[in-house]
PDB file of C-alpha atoms in Angstrom:
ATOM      1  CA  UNK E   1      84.932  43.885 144.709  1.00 49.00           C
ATOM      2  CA  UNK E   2      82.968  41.394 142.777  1.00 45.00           C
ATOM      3  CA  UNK E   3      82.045  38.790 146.283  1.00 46.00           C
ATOM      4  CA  UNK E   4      80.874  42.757 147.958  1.00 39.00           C
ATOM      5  CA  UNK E   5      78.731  42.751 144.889  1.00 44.00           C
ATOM      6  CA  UNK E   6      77.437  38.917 144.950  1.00 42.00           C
ATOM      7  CA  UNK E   7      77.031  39.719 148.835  1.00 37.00           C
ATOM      8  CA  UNK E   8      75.184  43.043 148.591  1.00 42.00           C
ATOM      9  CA  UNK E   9      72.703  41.147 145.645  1.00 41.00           C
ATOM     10  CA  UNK E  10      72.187  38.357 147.791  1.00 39.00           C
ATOM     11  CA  UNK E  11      70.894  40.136 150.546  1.00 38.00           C
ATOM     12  CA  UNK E  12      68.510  42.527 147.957  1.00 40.00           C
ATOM     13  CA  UNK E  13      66.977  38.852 147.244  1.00 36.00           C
ATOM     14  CA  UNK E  14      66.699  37.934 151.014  1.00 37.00           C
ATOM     15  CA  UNK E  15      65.192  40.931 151.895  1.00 37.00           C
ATOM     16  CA  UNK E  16      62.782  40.278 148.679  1.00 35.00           C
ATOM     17  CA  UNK E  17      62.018  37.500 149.414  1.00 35.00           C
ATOM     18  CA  UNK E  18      61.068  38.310 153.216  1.00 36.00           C
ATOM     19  CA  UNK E  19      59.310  41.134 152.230  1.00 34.00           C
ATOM     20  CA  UNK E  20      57.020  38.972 150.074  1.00 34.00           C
ATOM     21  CA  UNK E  21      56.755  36.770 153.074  1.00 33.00           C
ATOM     22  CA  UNK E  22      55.398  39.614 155.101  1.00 34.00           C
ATOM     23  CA  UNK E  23      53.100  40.895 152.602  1.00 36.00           C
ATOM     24  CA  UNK E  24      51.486  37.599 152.025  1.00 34.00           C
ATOM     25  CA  UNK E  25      51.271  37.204 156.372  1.00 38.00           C
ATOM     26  CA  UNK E  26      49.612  40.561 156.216  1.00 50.00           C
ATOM     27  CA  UNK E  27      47.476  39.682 153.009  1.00 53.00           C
ATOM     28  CA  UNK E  28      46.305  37.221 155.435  1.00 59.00           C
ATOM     29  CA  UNK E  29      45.907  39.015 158.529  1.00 64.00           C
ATOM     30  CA  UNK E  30      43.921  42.419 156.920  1.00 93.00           C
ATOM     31  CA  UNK E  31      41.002  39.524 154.979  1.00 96.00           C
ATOM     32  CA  UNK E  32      40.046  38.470 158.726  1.00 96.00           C
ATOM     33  CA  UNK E  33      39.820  42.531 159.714  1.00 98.00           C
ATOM     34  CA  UNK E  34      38.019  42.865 156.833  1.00 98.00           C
ATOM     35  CA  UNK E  35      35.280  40.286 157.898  1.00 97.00           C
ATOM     36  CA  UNK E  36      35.490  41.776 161.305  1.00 98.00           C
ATOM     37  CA  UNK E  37      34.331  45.008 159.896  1.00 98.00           C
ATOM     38  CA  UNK E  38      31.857  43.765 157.719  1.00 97.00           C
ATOM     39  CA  UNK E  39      30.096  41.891 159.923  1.00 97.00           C
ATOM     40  CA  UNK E  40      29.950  44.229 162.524  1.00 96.00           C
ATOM     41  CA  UNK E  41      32.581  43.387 164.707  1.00 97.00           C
ATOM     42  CA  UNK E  42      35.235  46.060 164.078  1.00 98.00           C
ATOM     43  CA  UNK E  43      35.115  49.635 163.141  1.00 98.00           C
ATOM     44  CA  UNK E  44      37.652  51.610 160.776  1.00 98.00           C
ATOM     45  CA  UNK E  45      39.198  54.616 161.615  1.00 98.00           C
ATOM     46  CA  UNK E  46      41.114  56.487 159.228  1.00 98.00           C
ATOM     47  CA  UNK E  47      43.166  59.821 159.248  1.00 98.00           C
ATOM     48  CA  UNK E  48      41.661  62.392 156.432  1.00 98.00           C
ATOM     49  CA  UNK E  49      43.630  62.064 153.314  1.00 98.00           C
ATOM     50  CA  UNK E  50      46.205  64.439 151.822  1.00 97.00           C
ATOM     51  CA  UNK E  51      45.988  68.237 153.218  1.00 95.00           C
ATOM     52  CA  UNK E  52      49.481  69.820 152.797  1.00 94.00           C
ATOM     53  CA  UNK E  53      50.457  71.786 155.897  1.00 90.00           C
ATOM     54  CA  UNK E  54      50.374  71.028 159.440  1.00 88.00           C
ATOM     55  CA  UNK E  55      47.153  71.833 162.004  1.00 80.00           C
ATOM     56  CA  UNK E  56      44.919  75.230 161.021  1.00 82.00           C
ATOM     57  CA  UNK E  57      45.301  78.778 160.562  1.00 80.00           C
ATOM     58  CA  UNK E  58      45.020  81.104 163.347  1.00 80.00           C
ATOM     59  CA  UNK E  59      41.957  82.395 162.331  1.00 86.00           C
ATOM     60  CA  UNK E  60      40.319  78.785 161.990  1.00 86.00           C
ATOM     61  CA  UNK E  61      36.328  78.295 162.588  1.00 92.00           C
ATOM     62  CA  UNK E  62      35.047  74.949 162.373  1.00 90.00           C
ATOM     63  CA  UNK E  63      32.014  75.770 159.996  1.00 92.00           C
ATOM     64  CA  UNK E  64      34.662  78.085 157.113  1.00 95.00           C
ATOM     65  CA  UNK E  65      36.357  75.651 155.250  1.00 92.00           C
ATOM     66  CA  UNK E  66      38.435  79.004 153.864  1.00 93.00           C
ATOM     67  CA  UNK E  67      39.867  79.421 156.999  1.00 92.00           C
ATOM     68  CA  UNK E  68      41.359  75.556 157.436  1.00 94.00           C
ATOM     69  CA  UNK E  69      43.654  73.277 155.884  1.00 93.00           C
ATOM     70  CA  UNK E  70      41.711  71.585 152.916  1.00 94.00           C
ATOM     71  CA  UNK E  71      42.156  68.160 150.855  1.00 97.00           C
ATOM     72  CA  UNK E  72      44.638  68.990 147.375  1.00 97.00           C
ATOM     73  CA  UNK E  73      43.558  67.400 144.391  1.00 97.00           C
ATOM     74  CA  UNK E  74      45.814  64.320 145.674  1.00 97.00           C
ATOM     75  CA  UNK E  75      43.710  64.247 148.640  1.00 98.00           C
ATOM     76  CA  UNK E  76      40.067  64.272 146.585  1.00 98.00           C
ATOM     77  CA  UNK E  77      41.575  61.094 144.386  1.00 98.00           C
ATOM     78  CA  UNK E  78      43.131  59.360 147.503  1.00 98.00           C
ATOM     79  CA  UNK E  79      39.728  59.952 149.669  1.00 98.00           C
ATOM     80  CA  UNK E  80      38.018  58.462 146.467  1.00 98.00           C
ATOM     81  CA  UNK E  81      40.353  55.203 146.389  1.00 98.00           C
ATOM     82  CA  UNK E  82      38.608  54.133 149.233  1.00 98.00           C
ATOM     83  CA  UNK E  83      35.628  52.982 147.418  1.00 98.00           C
ATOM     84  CA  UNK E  84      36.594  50.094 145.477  1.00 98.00           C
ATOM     85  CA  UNK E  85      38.816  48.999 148.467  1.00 98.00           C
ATOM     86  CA  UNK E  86      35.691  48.809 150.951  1.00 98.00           C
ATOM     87  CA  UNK E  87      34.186  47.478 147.711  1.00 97.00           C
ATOM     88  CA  UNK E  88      36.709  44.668 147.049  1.00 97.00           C
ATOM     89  CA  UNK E  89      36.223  43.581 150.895  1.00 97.00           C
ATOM     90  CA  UNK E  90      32.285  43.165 151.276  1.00 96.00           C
ATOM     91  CA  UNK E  91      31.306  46.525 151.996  1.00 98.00           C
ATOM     92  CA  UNK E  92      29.387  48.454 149.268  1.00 97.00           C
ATOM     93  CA  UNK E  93      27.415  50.742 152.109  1.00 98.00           C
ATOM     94  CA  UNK E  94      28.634  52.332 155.660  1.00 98.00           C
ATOM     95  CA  UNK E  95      27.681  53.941 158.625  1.00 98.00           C
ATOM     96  CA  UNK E  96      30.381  57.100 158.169  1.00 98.00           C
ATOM     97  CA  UNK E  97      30.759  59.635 160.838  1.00 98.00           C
ATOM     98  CA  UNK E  98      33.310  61.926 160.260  1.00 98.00           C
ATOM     99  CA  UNK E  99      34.913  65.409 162.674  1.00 98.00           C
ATOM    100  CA  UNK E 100      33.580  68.561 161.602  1.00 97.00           C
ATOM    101  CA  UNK E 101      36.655  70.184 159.906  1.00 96.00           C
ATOM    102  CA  UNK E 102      36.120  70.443 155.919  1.00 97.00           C
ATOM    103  CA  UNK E 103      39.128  67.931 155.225  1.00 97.00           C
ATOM    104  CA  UNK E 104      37.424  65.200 156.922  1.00 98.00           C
ATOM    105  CA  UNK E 105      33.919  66.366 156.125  1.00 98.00           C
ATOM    106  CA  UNK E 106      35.612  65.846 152.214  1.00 98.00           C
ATOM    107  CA  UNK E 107      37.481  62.750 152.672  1.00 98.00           C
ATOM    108  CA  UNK E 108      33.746  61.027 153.990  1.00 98.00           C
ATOM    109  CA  UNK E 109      32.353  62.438 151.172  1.00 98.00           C
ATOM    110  CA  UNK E 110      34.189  61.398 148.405  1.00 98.00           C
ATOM    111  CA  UNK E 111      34.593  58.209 150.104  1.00 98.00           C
ATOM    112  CA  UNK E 112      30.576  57.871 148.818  1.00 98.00           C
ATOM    113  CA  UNK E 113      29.932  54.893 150.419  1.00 98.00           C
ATOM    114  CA  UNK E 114      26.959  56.067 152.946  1.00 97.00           C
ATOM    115  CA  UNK E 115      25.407  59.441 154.225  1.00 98.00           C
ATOM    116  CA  UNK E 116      28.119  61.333 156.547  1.00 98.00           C
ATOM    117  CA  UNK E 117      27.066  62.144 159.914  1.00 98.00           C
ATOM    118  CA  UNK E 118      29.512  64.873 161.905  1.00 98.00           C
ATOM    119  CA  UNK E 119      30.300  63.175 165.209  1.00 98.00           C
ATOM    120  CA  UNK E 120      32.181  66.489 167.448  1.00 97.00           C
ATOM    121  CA  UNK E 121      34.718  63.720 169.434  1.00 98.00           C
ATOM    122  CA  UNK E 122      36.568  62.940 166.166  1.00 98.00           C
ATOM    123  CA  UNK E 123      37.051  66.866 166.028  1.00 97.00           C
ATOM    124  CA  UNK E 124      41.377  67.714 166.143  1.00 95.00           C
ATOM    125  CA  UNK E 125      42.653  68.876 169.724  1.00 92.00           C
ATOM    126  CA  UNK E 126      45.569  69.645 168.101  1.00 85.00           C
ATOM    127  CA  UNK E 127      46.918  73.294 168.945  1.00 71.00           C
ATOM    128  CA  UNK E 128      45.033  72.783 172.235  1.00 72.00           C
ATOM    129  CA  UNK E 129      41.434  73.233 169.863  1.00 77.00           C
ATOM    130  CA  UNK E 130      39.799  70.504 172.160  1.00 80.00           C
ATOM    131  CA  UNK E 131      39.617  67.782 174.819  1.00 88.00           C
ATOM    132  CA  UNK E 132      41.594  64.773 173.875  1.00 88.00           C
ATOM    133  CA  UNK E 133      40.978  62.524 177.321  1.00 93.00           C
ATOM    134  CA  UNK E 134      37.390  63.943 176.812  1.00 96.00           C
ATOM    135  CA  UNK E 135      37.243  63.514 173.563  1.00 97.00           C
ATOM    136  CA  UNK E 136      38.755  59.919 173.027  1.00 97.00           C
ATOM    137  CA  UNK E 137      36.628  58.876 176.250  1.00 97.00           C
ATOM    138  CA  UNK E 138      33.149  59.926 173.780  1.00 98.00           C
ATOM    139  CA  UNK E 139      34.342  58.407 170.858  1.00 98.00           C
ATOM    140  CA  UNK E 140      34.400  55.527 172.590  1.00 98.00           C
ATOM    141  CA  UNK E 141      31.358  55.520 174.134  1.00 98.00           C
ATOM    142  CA  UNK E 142      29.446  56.644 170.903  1.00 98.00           C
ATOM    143  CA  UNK E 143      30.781  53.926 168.839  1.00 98.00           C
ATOM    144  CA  UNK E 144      30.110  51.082 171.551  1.00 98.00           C
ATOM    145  CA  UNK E 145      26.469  52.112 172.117  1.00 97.00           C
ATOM    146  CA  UNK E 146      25.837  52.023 167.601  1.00 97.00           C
ATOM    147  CA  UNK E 147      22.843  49.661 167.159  1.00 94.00           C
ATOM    148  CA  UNK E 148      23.873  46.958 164.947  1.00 93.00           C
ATOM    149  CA  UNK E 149      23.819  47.606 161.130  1.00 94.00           C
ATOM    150  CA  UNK E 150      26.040  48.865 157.993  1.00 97.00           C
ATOM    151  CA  UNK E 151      29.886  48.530 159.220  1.00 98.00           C
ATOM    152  CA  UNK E 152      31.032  51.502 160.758  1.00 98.00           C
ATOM    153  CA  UNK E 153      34.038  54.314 158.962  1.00 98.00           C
ATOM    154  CA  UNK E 154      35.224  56.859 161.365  1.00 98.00           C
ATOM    155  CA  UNK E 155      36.904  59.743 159.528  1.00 98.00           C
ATOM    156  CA  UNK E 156      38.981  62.109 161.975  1.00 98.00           C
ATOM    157  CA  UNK E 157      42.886  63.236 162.387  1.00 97.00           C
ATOM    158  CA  UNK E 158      46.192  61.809 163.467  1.00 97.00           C
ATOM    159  CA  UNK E 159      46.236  63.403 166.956  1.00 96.00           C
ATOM    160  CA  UNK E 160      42.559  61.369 167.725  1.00 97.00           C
ATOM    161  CA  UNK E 161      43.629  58.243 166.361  1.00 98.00           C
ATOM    162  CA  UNK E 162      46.998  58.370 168.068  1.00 97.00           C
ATOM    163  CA  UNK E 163      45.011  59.073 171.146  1.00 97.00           C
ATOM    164  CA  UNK E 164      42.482  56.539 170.743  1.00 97.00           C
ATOM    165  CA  UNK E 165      45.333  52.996 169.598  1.00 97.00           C
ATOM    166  CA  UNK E 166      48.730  54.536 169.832  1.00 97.00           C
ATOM    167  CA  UNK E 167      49.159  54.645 166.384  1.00 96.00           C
ATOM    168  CA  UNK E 168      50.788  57.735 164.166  1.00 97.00           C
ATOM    169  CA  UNK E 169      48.797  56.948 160.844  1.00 97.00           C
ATOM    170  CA  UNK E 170      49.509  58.754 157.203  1.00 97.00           C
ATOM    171  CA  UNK E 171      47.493  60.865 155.724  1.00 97.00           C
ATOM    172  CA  UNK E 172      44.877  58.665 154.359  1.00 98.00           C
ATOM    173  CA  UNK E 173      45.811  55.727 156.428  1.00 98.00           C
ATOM    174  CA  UNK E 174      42.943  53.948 158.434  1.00 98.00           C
ATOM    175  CA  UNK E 175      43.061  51.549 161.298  1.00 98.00           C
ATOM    176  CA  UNK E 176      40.457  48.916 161.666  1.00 98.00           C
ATOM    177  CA  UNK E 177      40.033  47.789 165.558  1.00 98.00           C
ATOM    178  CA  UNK E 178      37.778  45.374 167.427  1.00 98.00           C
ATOM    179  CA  UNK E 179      34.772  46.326 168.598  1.00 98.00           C
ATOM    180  CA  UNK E 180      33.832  47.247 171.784  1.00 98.00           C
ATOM    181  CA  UNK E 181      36.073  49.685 172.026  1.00 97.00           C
ATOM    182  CA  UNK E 182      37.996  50.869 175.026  1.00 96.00           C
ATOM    183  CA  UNK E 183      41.396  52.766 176.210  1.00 94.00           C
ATOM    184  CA  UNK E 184      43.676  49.881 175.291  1.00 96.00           C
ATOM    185  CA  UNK E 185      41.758  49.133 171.510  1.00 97.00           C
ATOM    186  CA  UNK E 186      42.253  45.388 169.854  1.00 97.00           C
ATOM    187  CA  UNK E 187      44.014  46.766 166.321  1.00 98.00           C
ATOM    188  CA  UNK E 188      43.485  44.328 163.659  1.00 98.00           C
ATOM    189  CA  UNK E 189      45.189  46.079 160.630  1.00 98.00           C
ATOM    190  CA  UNK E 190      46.203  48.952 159.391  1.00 98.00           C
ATOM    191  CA  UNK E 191      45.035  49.710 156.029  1.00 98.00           C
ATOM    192  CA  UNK E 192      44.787  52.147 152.943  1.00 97.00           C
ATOM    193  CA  UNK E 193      43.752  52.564 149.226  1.00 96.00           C
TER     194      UNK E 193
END
């Protein structure tokens, strides 16, 4: 009983241990995506932070935010957090462009790091509301023809970012890829507050 417990305590510290290993590859990793962003040569995406539930109402139009899914208090702070983190890596002032539904419209907002601009490609298709081929394809073309300036923040949902680099992000959870863009994106890190 006590070598199970030795063993079992032993391998809490080894997994430590590569854990901290990981974090400090990563730590790494995510500084050189942040350059890559500031200076022009990346763009973040991120998924909208915290709305409980899952897609919209049946009754959903774009420009009622009483008839969608909305940020929580949670979401408000968590949208917020984003701030000092773009802070923290260089960037005090973006480009943001978020999808027209009030969740991301909020999250860009309390983001407060630039003016928000509605851009209709990072609008949900989920529940068959849109075009997602169409929709990634624009996106992609929008982003690549930007004139050089502040770095870019993309605010949108899971379904377009999963479209766009095959990735399932959280609620809140942004990706930051090499720019140009195109169907098979460069992914530099995944990030969040």
């Amino acid at each position: 009983m006590f070598a199970l417990k030795a063993v079992r305590s032993c391998l809490r510290v080894l997994c430590f241990v590569c854990l901290l290993s990981v974090g400090g590859a990563n730590a790494e990793d995510n500084r050189e995506a942040w350059q890559a962003l500031a200076n022009g040569s990346a763009v973040l995406i991120l998924r909208h932070a915290l709305a409980p539930g899952i897609g919209d109402p049946g009754a959903f139009k774009v420009n009622d935010c009483s008839t969608q899914r909305n940020l929580n208090e949670a979401g408000r702070e968590q949208a917020r957090a984003w701030k000092p983190l773009l802070a923290e890596n260089g960037i005090d002032e973006a480009r943001v462009f978020s999808s027209q539904w009030c969740r991301c419209l909020e999250t860009a907002r309390e983001m407060d790091v630039g003016p928000v601009e509605e851009m209709m490609s990072l609008n949900s298709f989920f529940q068959g509301r849109g075009d997602g081929a169409m929709q990634t394809q624009q996106t992609i073309s929008i982003v690549n023809v930007l004139e050089a300036g502040k770095p870019v923040v993309l605010v949108s949902h899971q379904v377009n970012i999963t479209a766009l680099a095959d990735i399932y992000p959280t609620s809140n959870e942004g990706i930051i890829l090499a720019l140009p863009l195109s169907e098979k994106p460069t992914l530099l890190a995944r990030v969040a507050p």
